[in-house]
Amino acid sequence: MYRDTPHAVRLKDYQPPEFLIDRVDLHFELDPDRTLVESILQLRRNPAATRGDGSLVLHGEQLDLESIEIDGHSLTGSEFEVDQDSLTLHRIPDRFSLLTRVRIHPSLNTALEGLYQSGDMLCTQCEAEGFRRITYFLDRPDVMARFTTTLVADKARFPVLLSNGNPMESRDLDGGRHLVRWEDPFPKPSYLFALIAGDLRVIEDRFTTASGREVMLKIFVEPQNVDKCDHAMRSLKKAMRWDEERFGREYDLDIFMIVAVSHFNMGAMENKGLNVFNDKFVLARSDTATDVDFDGIESVIAHEYFHNWTGNRITCRDWFQLSLKEGFTVYRDQEFSADVGSRGVKRISDVRLLRAHQFSEDAGPMAHPVRPDSYIEINNFYTATVYQKGAEVVRMQANLLGPETFRRATDLYFERHDGQAVTTEDFVRCMEDASGRDLTQFRRWYEQAGTPELTAEGTFDAETGVYSLSVRQFTPPTPGQPEKSPLHVPLAIGLLGVDGEDLPLRLEGESEAPRAGTRVLELREEEEHFRFVGLSAKPVPSLLRAFPAPVKLRFDQCDEDLLFLMAHDSDGFNRWDAAQTLMQRLLLTLVRDPDHVVPDSFCDAFRSALLDSAGDQALLAEVLTLPSEGYLADQMDVVDVDGIHRAHAVLERRIGECLRADLLGVYRANTGDGSPYVFTPQAVGRRAIRNLALHYLMQAPDAEILGLCQDQFANGDNMTDVMAALRLLANHGGAEGNAALESFYRRWSRESLVIDKWFAVQASCSREDALNQVLHLMEHPDFSLRNPNRVRSLVGVFCNANQVRFHAPDGGGYRFLADRVLELDPLNPQIASRLLKSMIRWRRFDRVRQSLMCAELHRILDTEELSKDVYEVASKALE
Ligand code: PHE
Ligand code: ZN
C-alpha cells in the first residue's frame, strides 16, 4: 500500500543479478494461519555482474523473519537490514549457503499472490512477483535455480501435498502429520514455483511421448468435481501430441499435474510440472458448461502446457520480455485450436477479440508496446497487447518466413536458448539467422505502441488494364511516443474478377503471371504504390486477407463491392469482414439518423447468407453476428452510448421481423436429433447458428417464439442451449424472465461456476434497472468480493458488457465501479486495478460523462494507501 508516489521500473536500467542461486531447499510446515518456511539457498557471485557494492539484497514482502544463518552461523541484528520489501546482507562471502526461517499467513492472504487459502486447500501463485511473499529470494526471472521442496502438513486435512518436479519421498510423522518431498531437476525462476495442499481427488491417464517415454497425467480437483475432468484430460493429451508434431517439443518430466482451484486471479498458471488453474478452465460437463467454456478449456490447457517450452525451459530475462513467452505461447495455442477445430472460425474469433480489446487498449491512456519499456506494477501489463498483439507479431514472422523456415527458426530458438532467460531480441535473431532475412525494421513492432492505420486507394484504367493500388501507413501517437516510424507490414491481397474468381496478380515489370490467388505485398515505406497489369475488367479488391497484420484499414469500398466480397471472396475471413463492415456502416448510419430505414438489400443479403446451407454453420454464425456495441463505440469520435444501443436494437429487431420464417426454419433445421451432446466443430456450429436464430427471433417475440425459448430453457440437454435461452428470457424480462432466473438458481445453487453465469446474465441484462439489480445481487449470500470469478461475473460484466447501463448519464455506473475498486483494493489490488480499466477511456465520451468519470478517477486517486496497481491505472488515465 502506497503513501509516496510509486516509481517506475525501466527496461534501460536492467542489470544482471549480482548473485546467482544454484540450489534452493524449501521446507514448509503448512498451516493456514501460520506457516513456517525454512529456505536454504546456495548462492554465489555472478561472474557476469557489472556493478554493486558487494552486499546482497533479497526480495521479501509480508514475511515475519525468525532467523538467518550464513554457512551455519546465526546472524545478529547488526549484520543484516530488513524493510518492507527487502533483506540486505552486508560483508558476505563469494559463495555461501543462506538459511532463513520466516512465518507467513495464508488464511489472511486475500490478494491471492504467494501462499493463500482457497476453500479448504492451500495453493500458491508466484508469477510475477509472488514468490517474495513466501520467502526471501532473488525474485526475478533471470535467476534460475534447482528446487527441492519438503511439505509437512496434517494428514487428515491435507492428504495431498504437491510441488514441482518428481515425488521423491513420502512418510508419516508424529501428531497425525505427514511429509512429502519433491525435487525438480530443471533449473527454473522463482515465478514458476508452486505448491498445493488439500483434500483432493485425482483423475489419471498416461501419455507416451514420441520417443517412447511414459508420462503420468494427473488432474486434481475438489471431491465434488471428479465428474467434470474428462474434457480437460482429453485436451491435455491432444495438446501434448500436437506440440510434438507441429513444433517437435516433447514433455520432459515423468509426471504432469493440473490442479483446479476456485480462487484465482487469472486464467491459469504454467508452474513447472504443476499447472494451477482457475477451475473455470478445467471443469466441464455438458450440462454445466457451454461450448464457449469447452473451447476455453481446450485452449487454456494447451496454452499452459505449451509454456513448458515457451516460458519454462526458455524463460524471460526480465518482465519487459513478458511477450517473449506470452505472445509466442498464445500464437501456439491459437494454431493448436485452429488445427483441432475450424481454422476459419478461430481466426475470426481471435481477430474479434484483438479488435475489441487490444485496439482499444492501444488507443487509450495505458497504450504500451508489445515490449513495454517501463511499468509501475508489472501485474498491470498482463494485457491484450502483450498477449494478443504479441501473438500477431509472432504470426507475422511465421508468415514472412513460411512454414518450413519458421519451423527451422523455432528449432534453432529451442536449441540455442534451452535453459536460458532471454529477450524478444534473441527470438527475432533466431528468425533472422534461420531465414537469412533482415528483420531490422520489423523489430519496431515490439517497440512502438499504437495500432497502425493503413489507408488504401485503388483506381482502374480500363484502357491499359492496370489496377493501381496505393497504401499509406500511419501510427497515431501514444503516451510517451509522439512520433512513429513506418513499420514492415505484410499485406495479403487478392483481386476478384466479374464472376467472383481470384485473378492472377501480376505486378508491372514481372514477366510471368503468378498463379491466381492471394499475394503478400510487403510495406516498408510511409507510402507505397503497386500496379497490377493484364486485367480485362475492373477487379474487386480483397485487402488484408486472413488479417495478416494487426492494423486498421481505411479503404472506401462501396456497399456493392462489399456485398460481392461477402458472397464470393475465396478468403473466408474477408467474407466475414465484408459482412462486418456492411453491418457496421448500417449501424453507424442508424446511430446518426434514427429514422433511417434498413434497406431491403440488407435483409436480402442477410437472408441469402442465412440460407446458404453449403457453408460451415459456425462460420455462418460469425458472419451473421452484429459488431458489438463496444466495438461500434470504438468507431466513433464521441461515443453515443444510447444511440448505439438503440441502433443495435433496431437492427436486431428488424432482422428478427423480416426474416422470421427463415430464422424459424434455420432454428428447426439445426435442432438436435436427440443424440447426446458432443463437442465437435460441427455440433458447436449447429448450436451457434440455432441460438443466433433464436436471438434474432426473440427481439420481437410473439407467443410462439416465446414458447420455443421457454421450451429450450426448460428442456435443453446442454448448458449452451439452456444458457442461450436464459439470457434471452432475462433480457425479455417480465414474469417469464424472473421465473427462468429463479428456476435456474434453484437447479444450480451448488455449482459455483454455474452460479457465476447466473450473476453474469443479470449483470449484462440491458433492462433499465440493471444497476439496481446488480446492487441488489451484491447483497446476495452467494456474492463475495473475495472470489475473483464472482467479482468478474457481477462487477466486471456489468462494467464491460453492459455499455448502455454502465454509462448511464446519471453517473450511477461510474460511482458503483469506483466504490467497488476502493473496496477491493485493500483486499485484492490486481482485481481492483483490472476492473478500473473499464473507465480509463473517459475522454471518448461526451462532456457530461467525461466529467462524471473524471471525478470518480480523482476520488480514487485521492484515496490514501492505494496499491501500486490501482495508482498506476488511475494516474495514467488522468495524465
Ligand atoms: N502466465 C499465465 C499465463 O499462462 C498468466 C498468469 C500471470 C497467471 C500472472 C497468474 C499470474 O498466461
Ligand atoms: Zn501464458
XYZ file of N, CA, C and O in Angstrom, residues 182-277:
384
model
N 9.531 -33.208 -2.864
C 9.554 -33.119 -4.327
C 10.883 -32.526 -4.786
O 11.428 -31.655 -4.122
N 11.333 -33.004 -5.935
C 12.564 -32.457 -6.497
C 12.343 -32.121 -7.964
O 11.880 -32.965 -8.728
N 12.697 -30.913 -8.329
C 12.563 -30.522 -9.734
C 13.955 -30.477 -10.365
O 14.765 -29.636 -10.005
N 14.241 -31.392 -11.293
C 15.579 -31.441 -11.878
C 15.896 -30.266 -12.802
O 17.064 -30.034 -13.117
N 14.872 -29.525 -13.242
C 15.131 -28.429 -14.186
C 15.280 -27.100 -13.448
O 14.418 -26.746 -12.650
N 16.372 -26.389 -13.728
C 16.506 -25.056 -13.121
C 15.346 -24.179 -13.576
O 14.941 -24.248 -14.744
N 14.827 -23.388 -12.640
C 13.699 -22.525 -13.015
C 13.732 -21.246 -12.197
O 14.277 -21.197 -11.095
N 13.118 -20.185 -12.745
C 12.953 -18.966 -11.958
C 11.893 -19.169 -10.882
O 11.027 -20.051 -11.009
N 11.945 -18.340 -9.851
C 11.027 -18.498 -8.720
C 9.562 -18.337 -9.119
O 8.688 -18.891 -8.463
N 9.276 -17.599 -10.190
C 7.861 -17.374 -10.517
C 7.169 -18.667 -10.959
O 5.951 -18.732 -11.018
N 7.979 -19.711 -11.261
C 7.392 -20.997 -11.680
C 7.270 -21.992 -10.536
O 6.905 -23.152 -10.738
N 7.583 -21.539 -9.316
C 7.428 -22.415 -8.159
C 5.941 -22.557 -7.826
O 5.166 -21.612 -7.968
N 5.546 -23.763 -7.353
C 4.172 -23.937 -6.876
C 4.119 -25.016 -5.815
O 4.928 -25.951 -5.818
N 3.168 -24.875 -4.919
C 2.822 -25.982 -4.025
C 1.319 -25.990 -3.833
O 0.653 -24.962 -3.981
N 0.806 -27.173 -3.531
C -0.628 -27.371 -3.305
C -0.782 -28.315 -2.116
O -0.053 -29.312 -2.015
N -1.715 -28.007 -1.223
C -2.050 -28.932 -0.144
C -3.558 -28.980 -0.024
O -4.196 -27.930 0.030
N -4.121 -30.175 0.003
C -5.576 -30.230 0.122
C -6.110 -31.650 0.143
O -5.367 -32.621 -0.016
N -7.423 -31.701 0.332
C -8.108 -32.992 0.275
C -8.703 -33.086 -1.123
O -9.832 -32.670 -1.357
N -7.904 -33.598 -2.040
C -8.285 -33.547 -3.446
C -8.476 -34.939 -4.013
O -7.885 -35.908 -3.535
N -9.302 -35.004 -5.052
C -9.446 -36.251 -5.814
C -8.619 -36.089 -7.084
O -8.408 -34.971 -7.549
N -8.218 -37.233 -7.636
C -7.396 -37.145 -8.828
C -7.978 -38.016 -9.934
O -8.524 -39.084 -9.663
N -7.922 -37.538 -11.172
C -8.179 -38.448 -12.285
C -6.854 -38.592 -13.043
O -6.079 -37.650 -13.174
N -6.605 -39.803 -13.490
C -5.287 -40.115 -14.031
C -5.377 -40.662 -15.438
O -6.359 -41.295 -15.809
N -4.304 -40.452 -16.162
C -4.185 -41.031 -17.502
C -2.690 -41.143 -17.789
O -1.866 -40.796 -16.927
N -2.382 -41.627 -18.980
C -0.983 -41.747 -19.363
C -0.793 -41.200 -20.752
O -1.714 -41.206 -21.565
N 0.436 -40.800 -21.029
C 0.761 -40.333 -22.374
C 2.130 -40.892 -22.728
O 3.060 -40.829 -21.921
N 2.233 -41.498 -23.914
C 3.534 -41.976 -24.360
C 4.104 -40.968 -25.340
O 3.474 -40.652 -26.352
N 5.275 -40.452 -25.037
C 5.842 -39.392 -25.883
C 6.369 -39.998 -27.187
O 6.517 -41.215 -27.316
N 6.692 -39.122 -28.129
C 7.172 -39.557 -29.444
C 8.405 -40.455 -29.289
O 8.588 -41.391 -30.067
N 9.221 -40.180 -28.301
C 10.422 -41.004 -28.148
C 10.166 -42.223 -27.256
O 11.104 -42.936 -26.890
N 8.889 -42.432 -26.879
C 8.535 -43.655 -26.172
C 8.562 -43.579 -24.650
O 8.449 -44.599 -23.984
N 8.693 -42.378 -24.073
C 8.639 -42.292 -22.610
C 7.194 -42.210 -22.138
O 6.352 -41.605 -22.789
N 6.944 -42.831 -20.981
C 5.603 -42.796 -20.384
C 5.503 -41.595 -19.455
O 6.357 -41.428 -18.589
N 4.464 -40.816 -19.593
C 4.243 -39.702 -18.674
C 2.920 -39.919 -17.944
O 1.907 -40.239 -18.561
N 2.955 -39.794 -16.612
C 1.721 -39.868 -15.817
C 1.028 -38.518 -15.885
O 1.664 -37.497 -15.636
N -0.267 -38.535 -16.192
C -1.031 -37.287 -16.220
C -2.037 -37.305 -15.079
O -2.757 -38.295 -14.910
N -2.060 -36.267 -14.297
C -2.986 -36.235 -13.158
C -3.687 -34.897 -13.077
O -3.047 -33.847 -13.129
N -5.001 -34.951 -12.931
C -5.766 -33.719 -12.702
C -6.379 -33.800 -11.307
O -7.110 -34.754 -11.000
N -6.057 -32.839 -10.462
C -6.545 -32.820 -9.086
C -7.659 -31.787 -8.943
O -7.501 -30.634 -9.360
N -8.763 -32.240 -8.329
C -9.894 -31.327 -8.128
C -10.523 -31.593 -6.762
O -10.265 -32.624 -6.137
N -11.373 -30.682 -6.321
C -12.121 -30.921 -5.095
C -13.103 -32.066 -5.346
O -13.549 -32.265 -6.474
N -13.428 -32.822 -4.272
C -14.167 -34.075 -4.448
C -15.422 -33.972 -5.315
O -15.673 -34.853 -6.136
N -16.177 -32.867 -5.194
C -17.454 -32.797 -5.933
C -17.255 -32.614 -7.435
O -18.214 -32.658 -8.198
N -15.997 -32.450 -7.865
C -15.772 -32.137 -9.283
C -15.131 -33.243 -10.114
O -14.817 -33.026 -11.280
N -14.971 -34.422 -9.508
C -14.308 -35.509 -10.275
C -15.010 -35.849 -11.573
O -14.377 -36.339 -12.503
N -16.301 -35.569 -11.657
C -17.026 -35.939 -12.878
C -16.982 -34.835 -13.929
O -17.753 -34.848 -14.872
N -16.071 -33.860 -13.761
C -16.024 -32.760 -14.737
C -14.618 -32.571 -15.318
O -14.227 -31.464 -15.690
N -13.859 -33.650 -15.371
C -12.451 -33.530 -15.799
C -12.136 -34.168 -17.145
O -11.021 -34.018 -17.643
N -13.078 -34.881 -17.716
C -12.753 -35.643 -18.929
C -12.304 -34.759 -20.080
O -11.359 -35.070 -20.798
N -12.999 -33.666 -20.255
C -12.658 -32.797 -21.384
C -11.263 -32.195 -21.204
O -10.494 -32.102 -22.164
N -10.945 -31.822 -19.974
C -9.610 -31.266 -19.715
C -8.538 -32.309 -20.024
O -7.514 -31.997 -20.651
N -8.758 -33.531 -19.606
C -7.755 -34.577 -19.843
C -7.598 -34.855 -21.338
O -6.481 -34.984 -21.847
N -8.707 -34.914 -22.036
C -8.631 -35.125 -23.495
C -7.870 -33.975 -24.152
O -7.034 -34.184 -25.029
N -8.160 -32.782 -23.711
C -7.490 -31.603 -24.283
C -5.990 -31.667 -24.041
O -5.187 -31.346 -24.920
N -5.618 -32.070 -22.838
C -4.191 -32.146 -22.498
C -3.467 -33.129 -23.423
O -2.403 -32.811 -23.972
N -4.055 -34.291 -23.605
C -3.377 -35.286 -24.461
C -3.273 -34.796 -25.906
O -2.252 -34.988 -26.564
N -4.322 -34.134 -26.375
C -4.276 -33.585 -27.738
C -3.151 -32.560 -27.861
O -2.425 -32.523 -28.846
N -3.048 -31.709 -26.834
C -2.036 -30.643 -26.876
C -0.630 -31.235 -26.860
O 0.264 -30.777 -27.568
N -0.443 -32.289 -26.052
C 0.893 -32.905 -25.962
C 1.301 -33.495 -27.315
O 2.435 -33.342 -27.765
N 0.363 -34.158 -27.956
C 0.658 -34.756 -29.260
C 0.937 -33.679 -30.294
O 1.898 -33.749 -31.072
N 0.094 -32.654 -30.287
C 0.227 -31.584 -31.284
C 1.578 -30.878 -31.169
O 2.225 -30.594 -32.178
N 2.043 -30.653 -29.949
C 3.310 -29.930 -29.792
C 4.482 -30.773 -30.299
O 5.480 -30.224 -30.777
N 4.339 -32.089 -30.213
C 5.380 -32.950 -30.779
C 5.384 -32.851 -32.296
O 6.445 -32.737 -32.928
N 4.177 -32.897 -32.856
C 4.098 -32.924 -34.317
C 4.404 -31.575 -34.941
O 5.138 -31.482 -35.910
N 3.843 -30.534 -34.367
C 3.963 -29.235 -35.011
C 5.273 -28.512 -34.676
O 5.847 -27.833 -35.502
N 5.740 -28.661 -33.427
C 6.945 -27.922 -33.023
C 8.090 -28.837 -32.573
O 9.127 -28.348 -32.126
N 7.884 -30.157 -32.655
C 8.946 -31.075 -32.233
C 9.259 -30.995 -30.746
O 10.378 -31.291 -30.328
N 8.269 -30.608 -29.930
C 8.508 -30.420 -28.489
C 7.923 -31.564 -27.680
O 6.711 -31.776 -27.673
N 8.781 -32.277 -26.967
C 8.324 -33.380 -26.134
C 8.279 -32.935 -24.682
O 9.080 -32.092 -24.260
N 7.403 -33.545 -23.905
C 7.373 -33.249 -22.473
C 8.598 -33.870 -21.815
O 9.114 -34.891 -22.272
N 9.058 -33.259 -20.705
C 10.373 -33.625 -20.192
C 10.415 -34.256 -18.806
O 11.463 -34.713 -18.366
N 9.312 -34.273 -18.053
C 9.312 -34.938 -16.746
C 8.481 -36.220 -16.863
O 7.790 -36.423 -17.859
N 8.494 -37.051 -15.829
C 7.694 -38.285 -15.874
C 6.268 -38.069 -15.389
O 5.443 -38.978 -15.426
N 6.017 -36.886 -14.866
C 4.672 -36.624 -14.348
C 4.260 -35.193 -14.693
O 5.072 -34.270 -14.642
N 2.993 -35.045 -15.099
C 2.448 -33.715 -15.382
C 1.134 -33.576 -14.615
O 0.242 -34.418 -14.738
N 1.031 -32.528 -13.812
C -0.141 -32.374 -12.947
C -0.847 -31.041 -13.205
O -0.206 -30.023 -13.482
N -2.166 -31.104 -13.077
C -3.003 -29.907 -13.156
C -3.859 -29.878 -11.899
O -4.399 -30.905 -11.498
N -3.965 -28.726 -11.268
C -4.842 -28.593 -10.106
C -5.837 -27.478 -10.383
O -5.461 -26.397 -10.842
N -7.116 -27.739 -10.095
C -8.153 -26.731 -10.298
C -8.483 -26.069 -8.965
O -8.822 -26.757 -8.006
N -8.354 -24.742 -8.904
C -8.699 -24.034 -7.670
C -9.785 -22.997 -7.957
O -9.871 -22.473 -9.072
N -10.593 -22.704 -6.942
C -11.744 -21.842 -7.193
C -11.450 -20.357 -6.974
O -12.237 -19.516 -7.383
N -10.338 -20.041 -6.309
C -9.974 -18.630 -6.123
C -8.699 -18.366 -6.885
O -7.617 -18.826 -6.485
N -8.791 -17.636 -7.976
C -7.620 -17.456 -8.823
C -7.749 -16.139 -9.568
O -8.785 -15.840 -10.139
N -6.669 -15.351 -9.569
C -6.748 -14.026 -10.180
C -6.821 -14.068 -11.698
O -7.393 -13.178 -12.317
N -6.178 -15.068 -12.298
C -6.077 -15.093 -13.754
C -6.735 -16.364 -14.286
O -7.512 -16.990 -13.594
N -6.352 -16.757 -15.514
C -6.910 -17.969 -16.106
C -6.244 -19.219 -15.584
O -6.908 -20.149 -15.126
N -4.916 -19.244 -15.647
C -4.186 -20.426 -15.202
C -2.705 -20.091 -15.168
O -2.289 -19.032 -15.642
N -1.914 -21.012 -14.620
C -0.506 -20.723 -14.425
C 0.347 -21.950 -14.719
O 0.061 -23.045 -14.253
N 1.425 -21.704 -15.458
C 2.235 -22.776 -16.037
C 3.351 -23.300 -15.141
O 4.375 -23.774 -15.655
N 3.227 -23.256 -13.809
C 4.286 -23.749 -12.924
C 4.833 -25.098 -13.410
O 4.085 -25.969 -13.821
N 6.146 -25.246 -13.305
C 6.799 -26.431 -13.882
C 6.203 -27.742 -13.359
O 6.253 -28.037 -12.160
N 5.657 -28.534 -14.273
C 5.119 -29.853 -13.919
C 3.862 -29.810 -13.072
O 3.288 -30.857 -12.762
N 3.434 -28.634 -12.646
C 2.294 -28.496 -11.736
C 1.504 -27.244 -12.111
O 1.607 -26.207 -11.476
N 0.730 -27.356 -13.191
C -0.060 -26.207 -13.619
C -1.216 -25.986 -12.650
O -1.907 -26.923 -12.284
N -1.397 -24.742 -12.242
C -2.516 -24.417 -11.361
C -3.524 -23.604 -12.164
O -3.159 -22.631 -12.829
N -4.769 -24.039 -12.112
C -5.806 -23.463 -12.965
C -6.929 -22.842 -12.164
O -7.369 -23.389 -11.160
